[in-house]
């Protein structure tokens, strides 16, 4: 990790010399198209330089519009922004990977991606239907492809030069280990739910030991209430250090060596979530001692997005 006395500037090197990921990332899981554009623009203006997208979010075009506006303004160069998008479950068949990647690239209006992730380890029936269901409403999974086949197609994208790094999302340590062992190009990043109620300590250790960036989503517990933002330990620390509960949670995530994704939807919240500063060691220790354990997003057990944010 490239630490800086200014926590906001922390960058984490990716394996294979594939660049550095700004630890503070902006997530684009925003259902409303107009709000996607304004929130992405506001995040860029607040200082975020890492943007997390997905084919499944249905708004890559809008994210691309906002980013292009920031780039053509001239003040920010493409190489100063780190952009990720994700392969959806219905595109796991190896022959579908490159077309899905190219389609995302085109929607985003980009020439290359910094990172492409397999969104979940679950393969759905291949095709353009993102949520294939049988007559009983059950997801139709695809038993004709395994994760390693999909991974090999991801490796080819790196070979072809349009994608700097590849990784996995919503994956458990038990699922990650065999892919890591077999991969020709090792996963550079793992994106999973993580916060003080779900620290994922073992997975984090594996990632640190093997040079994999651990990228936490839901660092604010998806903003759910009651929840982390109202946790008495977090609130007391926030009052003590003169920061907001959100800023305390985001600082904790960066100081424990992870990157994170947060989704502020207004300019004020974007500035708040970017304006983090280091917590003293006793505060970090107190957070690490919170005994509550809670997973908020069930995507990891089904491949079906387990959390749909409130509409804009
Ligand atoms: N790989 C996956 O399967 C997966 C799953 C989920 C998310 N993600 C990624 O992770 C990103 C982060 O999403 P998240 O829900 O996990 O983010 P989050 O930051 O934990 O939660 C976002 C929620 O927190 C609220 N919030 C944001 N800033 C706040 C602040 N300063 N004070 C109080 N409340 C605040 C927002 O409220 P308002 O709505 O009121 O603004 C929103 O409801 C997503 O956009 C997506 O890119 C990935």
Coordinates of C-alpha atoms and ligand atoms in Angstrom, one line a residue:
X1 CA 0.0 0.0 0.0
X2 CA 1.3 3.5 -0.9
X3 CA 0.4 5.3 2.3
X4 CA 0.2 9.1 2.4
X5 CA -0.3 11.3 5.4
X6 CA -3.3 12.5 3.4
X7 CA -5.5 9.4 3.6
X8 CA -7.5 10.6 0.6
X9 CA -4.5 10.0 -1.7
X10 CA -3.9 6.4 -0.6
X11 CA -3.2 4.2 -3.7
X12 CA -2.8 0.5 -3.7
X13 CA -0.5 -1.2 -6.3
X14 CA -1.9 -3.9 -8.4
X15 CA 0.0 -7.1 -9.1
X16 CA 1.8 -7.5 -12.4
X17 CA 2.6 -3.8 -12.5
X18 CA -0.9 -3.1 -13.6
X19 CA -1.0 0.4 -12.0
X20 CA -2.4 1.6 -8.7
X21 CA -5.9 1.7 -7.4
X22 CA -7.0 4.8 -5.5
X23 CA -8.3 3.4 -2.2
X24 CA -11.3 5.6 -2.1
X25 CA -13.7 4.4 -4.8
X26 CA -17.1 5.7 -6.0
X27 CA -19.7 3.0 -6.7
X28 CA -22.2 3.6 -9.5
X29 CA -25.0 1.3 -8.4
X30 CA -27.6 4.1 -8.9
X31 CA -30.9 3.1 -10.5
X32 CA -31.9 6.5 -11.8
X33 CA -30.1 7.6 -15.0
X34 CA -30.1 11.4 -14.4
X35 CA -28.9 10.9 -10.8
X36 CA -26.1 8.6 -12.1
X37 CA -24.8 11.5 -14.2
X38 CA -25.0 14.1 -11.5
X39 CA -23.6 11.8 -8.7
X40 CA -20.7 10.7 -10.9
X41 CA -19.9 14.3 -11.9
X42 CA -20.1 15.4 -8.2
X43 CA -17.8 12.5 -7.1
X44 CA -15.2 13.5 -9.7
X45 CA -15.4 17.1 -8.6
X46 CA -15.1 16.1 -4.9
X47 CA -11.8 14.3 -5.8
X48 CA -12.8 10.6 -6.4
X49 CA -10.6 9.1 -9.1
X50 CA -11.8 5.5 -8.8
X51 CA -15.1 4.5 -10.4
X52 CA -16.8 1.1 -10.1
X53 CA -19.3 0.2 -12.7
X54 CA -21.1 -2.9 -13.9
X55 CA -23.0 -4.1 -17.0
X56 CA -25.7 -5.2 -14.6
X57 CA -26.3 -1.7 -13.2
X58 CA -27.7 -0.7 -16.6
X59 CA -26.1 2.8 -16.5
X60 CA -22.6 2.5 -18.0
X61 CA -23.7 5.0 -20.7
X62 CA -24.6 7.6 -18.1
X63 CA -21.4 7.0 -16.1
X64 CA -19.4 7.3 -19.3
X65 CA -21.2 10.6 -20.2
X66 CA -20.2 12.1 -16.8
X67 CA -16.7 10.8 -17.0
X68 CA -16.2 12.1 -20.5
X69 CA -17.4 15.5 -19.5
X70 CA -14.8 15.5 -16.7
X71 CA -12.1 14.4 -19.1
X72 CA -12.8 16.7 -21.9
X73 CA -12.8 19.6 -19.4
X74 CA -9.1 19.2 -19.7
X75 CA -8.2 19.2 -16.0
X76 CA -8.2 15.4 -15.6
X77 CA -6.4 13.0 -17.9
X78 CA -7.7 9.4 -18.5
X79 CA -4.7 7.9 -16.9
X80 CA -5.5 9.7 -13.7
X81 CA -8.9 7.9 -13.4
X82 CA -9.2 4.2 -12.4
X83 CA -12.3 2.6 -14.0
X84 CA -13.7 -0.8 -13.3
X85 CA -16.6 -2.7 -14.8
X86 CA -18.0 -6.2 -14.4
X87 CA -19.0 -9.2 -16.5
X88 CA -22.5 -10.2 -15.7
X89 CA -23.6 -13.8 -14.8
X90 CA -25.3 -14.4 -18.2
X91 CA -22.0 -13.9 -20.0
X92 CA -19.8 -16.5 -18.3
X93 CA -19.5 -18.7 -21.4
X94 CA -15.9 -18.0 -22.7
X95 CA -17.2 -17.0 -26.2
X96 CA -19.4 -14.3 -24.6
X97 CA -16.7 -12.7 -22.5
X98 CA -14.9 -10.5 -25.1
X99 CA -18.2 -9.3 -26.7
X100 CA -19.5 -8.3 -23.2
X101 CA -16.3 -6.5 -22.4
X102 CA -16.3 -4.6 -25.7
X103 CA -20.0 -3.7 -25.2
X104 CA -19.2 -2.2 -21.8
X105 CA -16.2 -0.4 -23.1
X106 CA -18.3 1.1 -25.9
X107 CA -21.1 2.2 -23.5
X108 CA -18.5 3.8 -21.2
X109 CA -16.9 5.5 -24.2
X110 CA -13.4 4.3 -23.2
X111 CA -10.5 2.8 -25.1
X112 CA -9.4 0.6 -22.2
X113 CA -10.4 -0.5 -18.7
X114 CA -8.2 -0.5 -15.6
X115 CA -10.0 -3.5 -14.1
X116 CA -12.6 -6.0 -15.3
X117 CA -14.2 -8.2 -12.7
X118 CA -16.3 -11.4 -12.9
X119 CA -19.4 -9.9 -11.1
X120 CA -20.3 -13.1 -9.2
X121 CA -19.0 -16.7 -9.4
X122 CA -22.6 -17.9 -10.5
X123 CA -23.1 -18.6 -14.2
X124 CA -26.7 -17.9 -15.4
X125 CA -28.3 -19.2 -18.6
X126 CA -26.3 -17.6 -21.4
X127 CA -28.0 -14.8 -23.3
X128 CA -29.2 -11.3 -23.2
X129 CA -31.7 -11.9 -20.4
X130 CA -29.8 -10.8 -17.3
X131 CA -32.3 -12.4 -14.8
X132 CA -33.3 -15.7 -16.5
X133 CA -36.1 -17.4 -14.5
X134 CA -38.0 -20.7 -14.9
X135 CA -41.8 -20.9 -14.7
X136 CA -41.6 -21.1 -10.9
X137 CA -39.5 -18.0 -10.7
X138 CA -36.3 -19.7 -9.9
X139 CA -33.0 -18.5 -11.4
X140 CA -31.8 -20.7 -14.4
X141 CA -28.2 -21.4 -13.7
X142 CA -25.7 -22.6 -16.4
X143 CA -24.1 -25.9 -15.5
X144 CA -22.2 -25.9 -18.8
X145 CA -19.4 -23.6 -17.8
X146 CA -17.1 -23.4 -14.8
X147 CA -15.4 -20.4 -13.3
X148 CA -11.9 -21.3 -14.5
X149 CA -13.1 -21.4 -18.1
X150 CA -14.5 -17.9 -17.7
X151 CA -11.3 -16.8 -16.0
X152 CA -9.2 -18.0 -18.9
X153 CA -11.3 -15.8 -21.2
X154 CA -10.7 -12.9 -18.8
X155 CA -6.9 -13.6 -19.1
X156 CA -7.1 -13.2 -22.9
X157 CA -8.5 -9.7 -22.4
X158 CA -5.4 -8.8 -20.5
X159 CA -3.3 -10.4 -23.3
X160 CA -5.1 -8.3 -25.9
X161 CA -4.1 -5.1 -24.0
X162 CA -7.5 -3.4 -23.5
X163 CA -7.8 -4.3 -19.9
X164 CA -5.0 -3.7 -17.4
X165 CA -6.1 -6.1 -14.6
X166 CA -8.8 -8.7 -13.8
X167 CA -10.4 -9.9 -10.7
X168 CA -13.4 -11.5 -9.0
X169 CA -16.3 -10.2 -7.0
X170 CA -18.7 -11.8 -4.5
X171 CA -16.4 -14.7 -4.0
X172 CA -15.6 -16.7 -0.9
X173 CA -12.1 -17.6 0.2
X174 CA -12.9 -21.3 -0.6
X175 CA -13.9 -20.4 -4.2
X176 CA -11.0 -18.0 -4.6
X177 CA -8.2 -20.4 -3.7
X178 CA -8.6 -22.8 -6.6
X179 CA -8.8 -20.0 -9.1
X180 CA -5.8 -18.4 -7.6
X181 CA -3.9 -21.7 -7.8
X182 CA -4.7 -22.4 -11.4
X183 CA -4.7 -18.9 -12.9
X184 CA -2.0 -18.0 -15.4
X185 CA -2.8 -14.3 -14.6
X186 CA -3.6 -14.2 -10.9
X187 CA -6.6 -12.2 -9.7
X188 CA -5.4 -8.6 -9.0
X189 CA -8.5 -7.6 -7.0
X190 CA -11.3 -9.2 -5.0
X191 CA -14.5 -7.1 -4.4
X192 CA -16.7 -8.2 -1.5
X193 CA -19.0 -6.9 1.1
X194 CA -17.0 -5.7 4.1
X195 CA -17.4 -3.4 7.1
X196 CA -16.9 -3.6 10.8
X197 CA -19.8 -6.1 11.1
X198 CA -18.3 -8.3 8.3
X199 CA -14.5 -7.7 8.5
X200 CA -13.7 -10.9 6.4
X201 CA -10.4 -11.2 8.3
X202 CA -9.3 -14.5 6.7
X203 CA -10.0 -13.4 3.2
X204 CA -8.2 -10.1 3.8
X205 CA -5.2 -12.0 5.1
X206 CA -5.1 -14.2 2.1
X207 CA -5.3 -11.2 -0.2
X208 CA -2.5 -9.3 1.6
X209 CA -0.3 -12.5 1.6
X210 CA -0.8 -12.9 -2.1
X211 CA -0.7 -9.3 -3.4
X212 CA -4.4 -9.1 -4.1
X213 CA -6.2 -5.8 -3.5
X214 CA -9.2 -6.3 -1.2
X215 CA -11.9 -3.9 -2.4
X216 CA -14.8 -3.5 0.2
X217 CA -18.3 -2.7 -0.9
X218 CA -21.0 -1.6 1.6
X219 CA -18.4 0.2 3.8
X220 CA -21.3 2.2 5.3
X221 CA -23.5 -1.0 5.6
X222 CA -25.4 0.1 2.4
X223 CA -26.6 3.1 4.5
X224 CA -29.2 0.8 6.2
X225 CA -30.8 2.0 9.4
X226 CA -30.5 0.9 12.1
X227 CA -27.0 -0.1 11.2
X228 CA -23.4 0.9 11.1
X229 CA -24.0 4.6 10.7
X230 CA -25.8 4.6 14.0
X231 CA -23.6 2.2 15.8
X232 CA -22.7 3.6 19.3
X233 CA -19.0 2.8 19.0
X234 CA -18.8 4.5 15.6
X235 CA -20.9 7.5 16.7
X236 CA -18.8 8.0 19.9
X237 CA -15.5 7.9 17.9
X238 CA -17.0 10.3 15.3
X239 CA -17.9 12.8 18.1
X240 CA -14.4 12.4 19.7
X241 CA -12.4 13.0 16.5
X242 CA -14.8 15.6 15.0
X243 CA -15.7 13.6 12.0
X244 CA -19.0 12.1 10.8
X245 CA -19.9 8.4 11.3
X246 CA -19.5 7.8 7.5
X247 CA -16.0 9.4 7.6
X248 CA -15.0 7.2 10.5
X249 CA -16.1 4.0 8.7
X250 CA -14.3 4.9 5.5
X251 CA -11.1 5.9 7.3
X252 CA -11.2 2.5 9.2
X253 CA -11.5 0.7 5.8
X254 CA -8.5 2.5 4.3
X255 CA -6.3 2.2 7.4
X256 CA -6.8 -1.5 7.5
X257 CA -5.3 -1.8 4.1
X258 CA -8.4 -2.2 1.9
X259 CA -9.8 -0.1 -1.0
X260 CA -13.5 0.7 -0.7
X261 CA -16.5 1.7 -2.7
X262 CA -19.1 4.2 -1.4
X263 CA -22.1 5.7 -3.2
X264 CA -22.8 9.3 -2.2
X265 CA -25.6 10.7 -4.3
X266 CA -25.2 14.4 -3.6
X267 CA -22.3 16.8 -4.0
X268 CA -22.3 17.5 -0.2
X269 CA -22.1 13.8 0.6
X270 CA -19.4 13.2 -2.1
X271 CA -17.3 15.9 -0.4
X272 CA -18.0 14.4 3.0
X273 CA -17.1 10.9 2.0
X274 CA -13.9 12.0 0.3
X275 CA -12.8 14.2 3.2
X276 CA -11.4 11.4 5.5
X277 CA -8.4 11.6 7.8
X278 CA -6.5 9.0 9.8
X279 CA -8.1 7.7 13.0
X280 CA -5.9 7.2 16.1
X281 CA -4.9 3.6 16.9
X282 CA -7.2 3.4 19.9
X283 CA -10.2 4.2 17.7
X284 CA -9.2 1.5 15.2
X285 CA -8.8 -1.0 18.1
X286 CA -12.3 -0.1 19.4
X287 CA -13.8 -0.6 16.0
X288 CA -12.0 -4.0 15.6
X289 CA -13.5 -5.1 18.9
X290 CA -17.2 -4.5 17.8
X291 CA -18.6 -8.0 18.3
X292 CA -21.6 -7.8 15.9
X293 CA -21.4 -10.0 12.8
X294 CA -23.9 -9.3 10.0
X295 CA -23.9 -9.9 6.2
X296 CA -26.3 -7.5 4.5
X297 CA -26.1 -8.7 0.9
X298 CA -27.1 -12.2 -0.1
X299 CA -25.6 -12.0 -3.6
X300 CA -22.7 -14.1 -2.5
X301 CA -24.9 -17.2 -2.0
X302 CA -27.1 -16.9 -5.1
X303 CA -25.6 -14.6 -7.7
X304 CA -28.8 -12.5 -7.5
X305 CA -28.2 -8.9 -6.5
X306 CA -29.3 -8.9 -2.9
X307 CA -29.6 -5.2 -2.4
X308 CA -31.5 -2.8 -4.7
X309 CA -30.9 0.8 -3.5
X310 CA -33.8 3.2 -3.1
X311 CA -34.7 4.8 -6.5
X312 CA -33.4 8.2 -7.2
Ligands
LIG1 N1 -20.0 -6.6 -6.2 C1 -21.3 -6.5 -5.8 O1 -22.0 -7.5 -5.8 C2 -21.7 -5.2 -5.2 C3 -22.9 -5.2 -4.5 C4 -23.3 -3.9 -4.0 C5 -22.6 -2.8 -4.2 N2 -21.4 -2.9 -5.0 C6 -20.6 -1.7 -5.4 O2 -20.4 -1.0 -4.2 C7 -20.8 0.4 -4.3 C8 -21.1 1.0 -3.0 O3 -22.4 0.7 -2.6 P1 -22.9 0.5 -1.2 O4 -24.3 0.5 -1.0 O5 -22.2 -0.7 -0.8 O6 -22.3 1.9 -0.5 P2 -22.4 2.4 0.9 O7 -21.6 3.7 0.8 O8 -22.1 1.4 1.9 O9 -24.0 2.8 1.1 C9 -24.6 3.7 0.3 C10 -25.8 4.2 1.1 O10 -25.2 5.0 2.2 C11 -25.8 6.3 2.2 N3 -24.7 7.2 2.4 C12 -23.7 7.5 1.6 N4 -22.9 8.5 2.1 C13 -23.5 8.8 3.3 C14 -23.1 9.6 4.4 N5 -22.0 10.4 4.3 N6 -23.9 9.7 5.5 C15 -25.0 8.9 5.6 N7 -25.4 8.1 4.6 C16 -24.6 8.0 3.5 C17 -26.5 6.5 0.9 O11 -27.6 7.2 1.2 P3 -28.4 8.1 0.1 O12 -29.1 7.1 -0.8 O13 -29.4 8.8 1.0 O14 -27.5 9.0 -0.5 C18 -26.7 5.1 0.4 O15 -28.0 4.7 0.7 C19 -22.0 0.3 -5.3 O16 -22.3 1.5 -5.9 C20 -21.4 -0.7 -6.3 O17 -20.5 -0.1 -7.1 C21 -21.0 -4.1 -5.5

